[in-house]
Amino acid sequence: MFKVVTPRYSQEFERWTDALETAKSLMPQCKKLTEDVRIYLMDEVVWVYSRSHKYPMYIGAGIYDRLAQLYLQEAMEEEAKKAEPGAKEEP
């Protein structure tokens, strides 16, 4: 379970890709150096964006690889759902 947190926002997500998209959409709202966007996996911070750094940071040993694997897994699941017989295609 992923959780995206800012000073004025908090929401939980089942999928990494949903949490990441939401966090990236919140990045422009960080106006002060003390504000940041964080993604938690369970209770552990795994991703942080703040104005004090040029790029978002992945926190922890091996976390980037772990999240990249989740991203690929979720993408493959989405493709499999689209390929199922009777699945509706999005316009």
PDB file of C-alpha atoms in Angstrom:
ATOM      1  CA  MET A   1       0.000   0.000   0.000  1.00  0.00           C
ATOM      2  CA  PHE A   2       1.399   3.356  -1.064  1.00  0.00           C
ATOM      3  CA  LYS A   3       0.552   6.701   0.482  1.00  0.00           C
ATOM      4  CA  VAL A   4       1.184  10.120  -1.091  1.00  0.00           C
ATOM      5  CA  VAL A   5       1.555  12.916   1.461  1.00  0.00           C
ATOM      6  CA  THR A   6       2.007  16.691   1.242  1.00  0.00           C
ATOM      7  CA  PRO A   7       1.239  19.356   3.857  1.00  0.00           C
ATOM      8  CA  ARG A   8      -2.288  19.740   2.414  1.00  0.00           C
ATOM      9  CA  TYR A   9      -2.953  16.318   0.870  1.00  0.00           C
ATOM     10  CA  SER A  10      -2.860  12.627   1.736  1.00  0.00           C
ATOM     11  CA  GLN A  11      -4.178   9.646  -0.211  1.00  0.00           C
ATOM     12  CA  GLU A  12      -3.525   5.914  -0.300  1.00  0.00           C
ATOM     13  CA  PHE A  13      -3.004   3.834  -3.451  1.00  0.00           C
ATOM     14  CA  GLU A  14      -2.764   0.134  -4.218  1.00  0.00           C
ATOM     15  CA  ARG A  15      -0.482   0.632  -7.242  1.00  0.00           C
ATOM     16  CA  TRP A  16       2.938   2.291  -7.461  1.00  0.00           C
ATOM     17  CA  THR A  17       2.158   3.883 -10.825  1.00  0.00           C
ATOM     18  CA  ASP A  18      -0.964   5.600  -9.458  1.00  0.00           C
ATOM     19  CA  ALA A  19       0.940   6.931  -6.454  1.00  0.00           C
ATOM     20  CA  LEU A  20       3.802   8.163  -8.643  1.00  0.00           C
ATOM     21  CA  GLU A  21       1.496   9.935 -11.120  1.00  0.00           C
ATOM     22  CA  THR A  22      -0.327  11.662  -8.275  1.00  0.00           C
ATOM     23  CA  ALA A  23       2.915  12.688  -6.569  1.00  0.00           C
ATOM     24  CA  LYS A  24       4.293  14.117  -9.811  1.00  0.00           C
ATOM     25  CA  SER A  25       1.095  16.107 -10.358  1.00  0.00           C
ATOM     26  CA  LEU A  26       1.504  17.625  -6.875  1.00  0.00           C
ATOM     27  CA  MET A  27       5.123  18.718  -7.410  1.00  0.00           C
ATOM     28  CA  PRO A  28       4.238  22.204  -8.769  1.00  0.00           C
ATOM     29  CA  GLN A  29       2.279  22.915  -5.582  1.00  0.00           C
ATOM     30  CA  CYS A  30       5.480  22.870  -3.492  1.00  0.00           C
ATOM     31  CA  LYS A  31       6.167  26.587  -3.323  1.00  0.00           C
ATOM     32  CA  LYS A  32       8.348  26.782  -0.198  1.00  0.00           C
ATOM     33  CA  LEU A  33      11.663  25.072   0.477  1.00  0.00           C
ATOM     34  CA  THR A  34      10.136  23.405   3.521  1.00  0.00           C
ATOM     35  CA  GLU A  35       7.292  21.766   1.546  1.00  0.00           C
ATOM     36  CA  ASP A  36       7.701  18.376  -0.058  1.00  0.00           C
ATOM     37  CA  VAL A  37       5.820  15.479  -1.644  1.00  0.00           C
ATOM     38  CA  ARG A  38       6.470  12.037  -0.173  1.00  0.00           C
ATOM     39  CA  ILE A  39       5.463   8.529  -1.119  1.00  0.00           C
ATOM     40  CA  TYR A  40       5.403   5.926   1.620  1.00  0.00           C
ATOM     41  CA  LEU A  41       5.419   2.164   1.110  1.00  0.00           C
ATOM     42  CA  MET A  42       3.690   0.915   4.234  1.00  0.00           C
ATOM     43  CA  ASP A  43       5.375   3.212   6.816  1.00  0.00           C
ATOM     44  CA  GLU A  44       8.692   3.673   4.974  1.00  0.00           C
ATOM     45  CA  VAL A  45       9.469   6.753   2.862  1.00  0.00           C
ATOM     46  CA  VAL A  46      10.537   5.567  -0.595  1.00  0.00           C
ATOM     47  CA  TRP A  47      10.264   8.726  -2.750  1.00  0.00           C
ATOM     48  CA  VAL A  48      10.639  12.429  -1.937  1.00  0.00           C
ATOM     49  CA  TYR A  49      10.424  15.600  -3.997  1.00  0.00           C
ATOM     50  CA  SER A  50      11.312  18.977  -2.517  1.00  0.00           C
ATOM     51  CA  ARG A  51      12.323  22.366  -3.891  1.00  0.00           C
ATOM     52  CA  SER A  52      15.758  21.948  -2.323  1.00  0.00           C
ATOM     53  CA  HIS A  53      16.674  19.179  -4.810  1.00  0.00           C
ATOM     54  CA  LYS A  54      16.644  19.309  -8.598  1.00  0.00           C
ATOM     55  CA  TYR A  55      15.144  15.816  -9.014  1.00  0.00           C
ATOM     56  CA  PRO A  56      12.978  13.546  -6.853  1.00  0.00           C
ATOM     57  CA  MET A  57      14.952  11.175  -4.599  1.00  0.00           C
ATOM     58  CA  TYR A  58      14.472   7.454  -4.091  1.00  0.00           C
ATOM     59  CA  ILE A  59      15.175   6.655  -0.448  1.00  0.00           C
ATOM     60  CA  GLY A  60      16.813   3.412   0.670  1.00  0.00           C
ATOM     61  CA  ALA A  61      19.148   0.755  -0.638  1.00  0.00           C
ATOM     62  CA  GLY A  62      17.760  -0.997  -3.696  1.00  0.00           C
ATOM     63  CA  ILE A  63      14.475   0.912  -3.615  1.00  0.00           C
ATOM     64  CA  TYR A  64      14.818   2.279  -7.164  1.00  0.00           C
ATOM     65  CA  ASP A  65      15.209  -1.256  -8.555  1.00  0.00           C
ATOM     66  CA  ARG A  66      12.322  -2.537  -6.450  1.00  0.00           C
ATOM     67  CA  LEU A  67       9.998   0.245  -7.614  1.00  0.00           C
ATOM     68  CA  ALA A  68      11.116  -0.130 -11.232  1.00  0.00           C
ATOM     69  CA  GLN A  69      10.177  -3.816 -11.079  1.00  0.00           C
ATOM     70  CA  LEU A  70       6.769  -2.893  -9.643  1.00  0.00           C
ATOM     71  CA  TYR A  71       6.292  -0.364 -12.439  1.00  0.00           C
ATOM     72  CA  LEU A  72       7.034  -3.008 -15.093  1.00  0.00           C
ATOM     73  CA  GLN A  73       4.820  -5.571 -13.393  1.00  0.00           C
ATOM     74  CA  GLU A  74       1.897  -3.136 -13.249  1.00  0.00           C
ATOM     75  CA  ALA A  75       2.414  -2.186 -16.909  1.00  0.00           C
ATOM     76  CA  MET A  76       2.373  -5.854 -17.944  1.00  0.00           C
ATOM     77  CA  GLU A  77      -0.813  -6.441 -15.929  1.00  0.00           C
ATOM     78  CA  GLU A  78      -2.467  -3.493 -17.680  1.00  0.00           C
ATOM     79  CA  GLU A  79      -1.476  -4.881 -21.090  1.00  0.00           C
ATOM     80  CA  ALA A  80      -2.794  -8.319 -20.133  1.00  0.00           C
ATOM     81  CA  LYS A  81      -6.135  -6.792 -19.120  1.00  0.00           C
ATOM     82  CA  LYS A  82      -6.383  -5.005 -22.471  1.00  0.00           C
ATOM     83  CA  ALA A  83      -5.579  -8.224 -24.342  1.00  0.00           C
ATOM     84  CA  GLU A  84      -8.314 -10.248 -22.586  1.00  0.00           C
ATOM     85  CA  PRO A  85     -11.205 -11.289 -24.835  1.00  0.00           C
ATOM     86  CA  GLY A  86     -14.174  -8.985 -24.376  1.00  0.00           C
ATOM     87  CA  ALA A  87     -12.093  -6.183 -22.860  1.00  0.00           C
ATOM     88  CA  LYS A  88     -13.196  -2.749 -23.946  1.00  0.00           C
ATOM     89  CA  GLU A  89     -10.589  -0.548 -25.587  1.00  0.00           C
ATOM     90  CA  GLU A  90     -10.298   3.000 -24.369  1.00  0.00           C
ATOM     91  CA  PRO A  91     -10.877   5.683 -27.033  1.00  0.00           C
TER      92      PRO A  91
END
